[in-house]
Coordinates of C-alpha atoms in Angstrom, one line a residue:
M1 CA -0.3 0.0 -0.3
S2 CA 1.3 2.9 -1.0
L3 CA 2.6 5.8 2.2
I4 CA 1.9 9.1 -0.5
S5 CA -1.5 10.7 -1.8
K6 CA -1.4 12.2 -4.6
A7 CA -2.9 15.9 -4.9
Q8 CA -6.5 15.3 -6.4
Q9 CA -8.0 18.2 -8.6
P10 CA -10.9 19.8 -6.3
D11 CA -13.9 17.9 -6.8
S12 CA -18.1 19.4 -6.0
N13 CA -17.3 20.3 -2.7
G14 CA -13.2 21.4 -3.5
R15 CA -11.9 18.3 -1.8
I16 CA -8.2 17.9 -2.9
Q17 CA -7.2 15.0 -0.8
H18 CA -8.8 12.2 1.4
V19 CA -7.9 10.0 4.0
T20 CA -9.3 8.1 5.8
S21 CA -8.4 4.8 8.5
E22 CA -9.9 2.5 5.4
S23 CA -8.0 3.9 3.1
A24 CA -4.2 4.5 5.2
G25 CA -5.0 1.0 6.5
W26 CA -5.2 2.7 10.6
E27 CA -7.5 3.0 13.0
Y28 CA -7.4 6.2 14.3
V29 CA -6.5 9.8 12.2
G30 CA -8.7 10.8 8.4
F31 CA -7.4 14.0 6.6
D32 CA -9.4 16.0 4.3
A33 CA -8.3 19.6 1.9
Y34 CA -10.4 20.9 0.3
L35 CA -9.8 24.0 -1.8
L36 CA -12.9 27.2 -2.0
K37 CA -13.2 29.2 -3.6
K38 CA -15.4 32.8 -2.7
G39 CA -18.7 32.8 -1.9
Q40 CA -18.0 29.1 -2.0
S41 CA -19.7 27.0 1.5
L42 CA -18.8 23.6 3.0
K43 CA -21.1 21.1 5.1
L44 CA -19.5 18.2 6.9
S45 CA -21.5 16.4 9.3
S46 CA -18.3 14.9 12.0
G47 CA -20.7 11.8 13.0
D48 CA -18.3 9.7 15.5
K49 CA -15.0 12.1 14.9
E50 CA -13.7 15.3 16.5
L51 CA -13.2 17.5 13.6
C52 CA -10.1 19.9 14.3
L53 CA -10.9 22.6 10.8
V54 CA -7.9 24.5 10.3
L55 CA -7.4 27.3 7.5
V56 CA -4.5 26.5 5.9
A57 CA -4.7 29.8 3.7
G58 CA -7.6 32.6 3.5
F59 CA -10.9 33.6 5.1
A60 CA -13.9 31.9 6.6
S61 CA -16.8 32.1 8.8
V62 CA -17.9 29.0 10.2
K63 CA -21.4 27.8 12.6
T64 CA -21.8 24.4 14.7
R65 CA -25.6 23.5 15.8
H66 CA -24.8 25.9 19.4
A67 CA -21.7 27.8 18.1
E68 CA -20.6 30.6 15.3
F69 CA -17.7 31.9 14.9
P70 CA -17.3 34.6 12.1
N71 CA -15.2 36.2 10.2
L72 CA -11.5 34.1 11.3
G73 CA -8.6 34.4 9.3
K74 CA -5.0 35.9 9.5
R75 CA -3.2 34.7 6.4
L76 CA -3.8 34.9 2.5
S77 CA -0.5 32.0 3.0
P78 CA 0.4 30.0 4.9
F79 CA 4.6 30.7 5.0
E80 CA 3.2 33.8 6.1
R81 CA 4.6 32.4 8.9
I82 CA 1.8 33.0 11.4
P83 CA -0.6 30.9 13.6
P84 CA -3.5 30.8 11.4
Y85 CA -7.5 30.0 13.2
S86 CA -8.7 27.1 14.1
V87 CA -12.0 25.5 15.2
Y88 CA -12.6 22.7 17.0
V89 CA -16.0 20.3 16.6
P90 CA -17.1 18.0 18.7
H91 CA -18.6 14.1 17.5
N92 CA -22.3 14.6 16.7
D93 CA -22.6 17.9 15.6
E94 CA -23.0 19.6 11.9
V95 CA -20.3 22.9 10.3
E96 CA -20.9 25.1 7.6
V97 CA -18.2 26.6 6.4
Y98 CA -18.2 29.9 4.4
A99 CA -14.9 30.9 2.6
D100 CA -14.5 34.9 2.9
S101 CA -11.7 34.8 0.1
D102 CA -10.2 31.8 -1.6
L103 CA -9.7 28.9 0.9
E104 CA -7.2 26.6 2.2
L105 CA -9.0 24.2 4.7
A106 CA -7.6 21.5 6.4
V107 CA -9.9 18.7 7.5
C108 CA -8.3 16.4 10.8
N109 CA -10.5 14.2 12.5
A110 CA -10.2 11.3 15.3
P111 CA -12.6 9.0 17.4
S112 CA -14.6 10.7 19.8
K113 CA -17.0 9.4 22.8
G114 CA -16.0 12.7 25.1
N115 CA -18.5 16.5 25.1
L116 CA -16.8 18.8 24.2
P117 CA -18.0 22.0 23.5
A118 CA -17.1 23.6 19.6
R119 CA -14.6 26.3 20.2
L120 CA -12.2 28.4 18.5
I121 CA -8.6 28.1 18.9
A122 CA -7.0 31.7 17.9
P123 CA -3.9 32.6 16.5
E124 CA -3.1 33.5 20.3
D125 CA -3.3 30.3 21.8
V126 CA -1.1 28.5 18.7
G127 CA 2.1 27.2 20.2
V128 CA 5.1 28.7 18.7
E129 CA 8.5 27.0 19.5
H130 CA 11.6 27.2 17.4
R131 CA 13.0 24.0 17.2
G132 CA 16.8 21.9 16.9
K133 CA 20.0 23.4 15.9
G134 CA 22.4 24.0 13.1
R135 CA 20.0 22.7 9.7
N136 CA 18.1 20.9 11.8
Q137 CA 16.0 23.8 12.3
R138 CA 12.2 24.3 12.4
L139 CA 9.2 26.4 13.4
V140 CA 6.6 24.9 15.2
H141 CA 3.4 26.3 15.7
N142 CA 1.2 24.1 18.1
I143 CA -2.2 24.3 17.2
L144 CA -3.7 21.1 19.2
P145 CA -0.9 19.7 21.8
D146 CA -2.0 17.4 24.6
N147 CA -2.0 20.2 26.8
K148 CA -4.6 21.6 25.3
E149 CA -9.0 19.5 25.4
A150 CA -9.3 17.3 22.6
D151 CA -10.4 13.7 22.9
S152 CA -7.7 12.2 20.4
L153 CA -6.9 14.7 18.5
L154 CA -3.1 16.0 18.1
V155 CA -2.5 18.8 15.2
V156 CA 0.1 20.7 14.5
E157 CA 2.5 23.3 11.7
V158 CA 6.0 22.6 10.6
Y159 CA 8.0 25.2 9.2
T160 CA 11.8 23.5 7.6
D161 CA 13.8 26.0 5.6
E162 CA 15.5 25.2 2.2
G163 CA 17.6 22.2 2.0
A164 CA 17.5 21.7 6.3
T165 CA 15.7 18.3 7.9
S166 CA 13.0 17.7 10.2
S167 CA 11.3 15.4 12.7
Y168 CA 14.8 13.9 12.8
P169 CA 16.6 13.3 14.3
S170 CA 14.7 9.9 13.0
H171 CA 12.0 9.6 15.9
K172 CA 8.9 7.4 16.0
H173 CA 5.9 6.8 18.6
D174 CA 4.7 3.5 17.4
Q175 CA 4.7 1.1 20.4
K176 CA 1.4 0.3 22.4
T177 CA 2.3 -1.0 25.3
S178 CA 5.7 1.1 25.9
P179 CA 6.3 2.6 28.4
D180 CA 8.6 5.1 26.3
E181 CA 6.3 5.6 23.8
T182 CA 2.6 6.4 22.2
Y183 CA 1.0 5.0 19.3
L184 CA 0.2 7.7 16.8
E185 CA -0.8 7.4 14.1
E186 CA 0.0 11.2 11.4
T187 CA -0.4 12.7 8.0
Y188 CA 2.0 14.7 7.0
Y189 CA 0.1 17.5 5.0
H190 CA 2.7 19.4 2.4
R191 CA 2.9 22.3 0.8
F192 CA 6.4 24.0 -0.2
D193 CA 7.7 28.2 -1.7
P194 CA 7.6 28.5 -4.3
E195 CA 5.0 25.2 -5.8
P196 CA 6.8 23.6 -7.8
G197 CA 8.8 22.4 -5.0
F198 CA 9.5 18.9 -3.4
A199 CA 11.4 17.2 0.1
M200 CA 12.3 14.0 0.0
Q201 CA 10.8 11.9 2.9
R202 CA 11.3 8.7 4.9
V203 CA 9.2 6.1 6.7
Y204 CA 11.0 3.1 7.5
T205 CA 11.2 1.1 11.3
D206 CA 14.0 -1.4 13.0
D207 CA 14.2 -4.4 10.8
R208 CA 13.2 -2.5 7.9
S209 CA 10.6 -4.3 6.9
L210 CA 9.4 -0.9 5.6
D211 CA 11.2 1.7 4.3
E212 CA 10.0 3.5 1.5
C213 CA 10.9 6.8 0.1
M214 CA 8.9 9.1 -1.6
A215 CA 9.2 13.0 -2.6
P216 CA 5.8 14.4 -2.0
Y217 CA 5.2 17.7 -3.8
N218 CA 2.6 20.6 -3.0
R219 CA -0.9 19.6 -1.6
D220 CA 0.9 15.6 -1.5
V221 CA 0.8 14.0 1.8
V222 CA 2.5 11.2 3.5
T223 CA 0.9 8.6 6.3
V224 CA 3.2 7.8 8.8
P225 CA 1.5 4.6 10.1
R226 CA 4.8 3.2 12.0
G227 CA 8.5 3.6 12.3
Y228 CA 10.8 6.5 11.6
H229 CA 9.2 9.1 9.2
P230 CA 12.2 12.7 8.6
V231 CA 11.4 14.8 5.8
A232 CA 14.8 16.9 3.9
T233 CA 14.4 19.9 2.2
I234 CA 15.6 20.6 -1.1
A235 CA 17.4 23.8 -1.5
G236 CA 15.4 27.0 -2.6
Y237 CA 12.0 25.4 -1.3
D238 CA 10.5 26.5 1.6
N239 CA 9.2 23.5 3.2
Y240 CA 5.2 23.7 5.0
Y241 CA 3.5 20.7 6.4
L242 CA 0.3 20.2 8.7
N243 CA 0.9 17.0 10.9
V244 CA -2.2 14.8 11.9
M245 CA -1.8 12.5 15.2
A246 CA -4.3 10.3 16.6
G247 CA -4.6 7.0 19.1
P248 CA -5.3 5.2 22.2
V249 CA -4.0 7.3 24.4
R250 CA -3.5 11.6 23.7
L251 CA 0.1 11.5 24.4
W252 CA 3.3 12.9 22.6
K253 CA 5.0 10.4 23.6
F254 CA 8.7 9.1 21.3
T255 CA 12.0 7.7 20.9
W256 CA 14.5 8.5 19.1
E257 CA 17.1 6.8 16.4
K258 CA 19.9 5.8 18.5
D259 CA 22.1 5.7 15.1
H260 CA 21.3 9.6 14.6
A261 CA 20.2 11.1 18.5
W262 CA 23.5 12.3 18.2
V263 CA 22.7 14.8 16.7
N264 CA 20.8 16.8 19.5
S265 CA 23.5 16.9 21.5
D266 CA 26.6 19.4 22.3
K267 CA 28.5 17.3 19.0
Y268 CA 26.3 19.2 16.5
P269 CA 26.7 20.8 15.0
R270 CA 30.5 19.4 14.0
S271 CA 33.8 21.4 14.7
K272 CA 34.9 22.0 11.1

């Protein structure tokens, strides 16, 4: 089964990506992406899932059964590198999104049985951090981290400059019974500036029973069912990706691949 979902032309609802737990061959994470024209509306039912709607680019008004969030939006491109507006939608709810401008919308979903209300996640609610050193630096926007309320979903967006690496040193979170890891399925929704760019992403396990290297292009999705999953950018093209994670325990706990963990240490950057 392929671990990459290529971006499609928008369907009648503007959808360009549709990853389900069935299509990915796992249990928890679902992901959709939409390109809506100004004035277009989108209706969704959450069913037995919780949703996190992320305004990747553009402006929108969002309405659920019990809440309204009008006039949302702060950026016309994710590469403005300011945190986005997002909306959390509980299970068994209905949501309508109205595009106040051309809109790029990500809809993240995972199983839910809780009773949390719909809520706005404003830019000022998003934790901003810089990780890494040397050519392994990136900017992180924590949209829905494990210290914020949700039943299953973890959502984060990451910026990696040209020629740098991210999701590195290689790490994994695929064990359900380990004291050192939590089991989290993960998707990467890739964007590039300029748009013709691509990155290299490898997904692999210690025993190499899974070992795939992919070249995601603009708006492609890479699925990570298990194993390590580093990303390397190509000179000339900055990379953005939106991560969605979920599993039986809502906690981001991972282990580094031993061979490369030193990159996080004082030994890096190495003297020349």
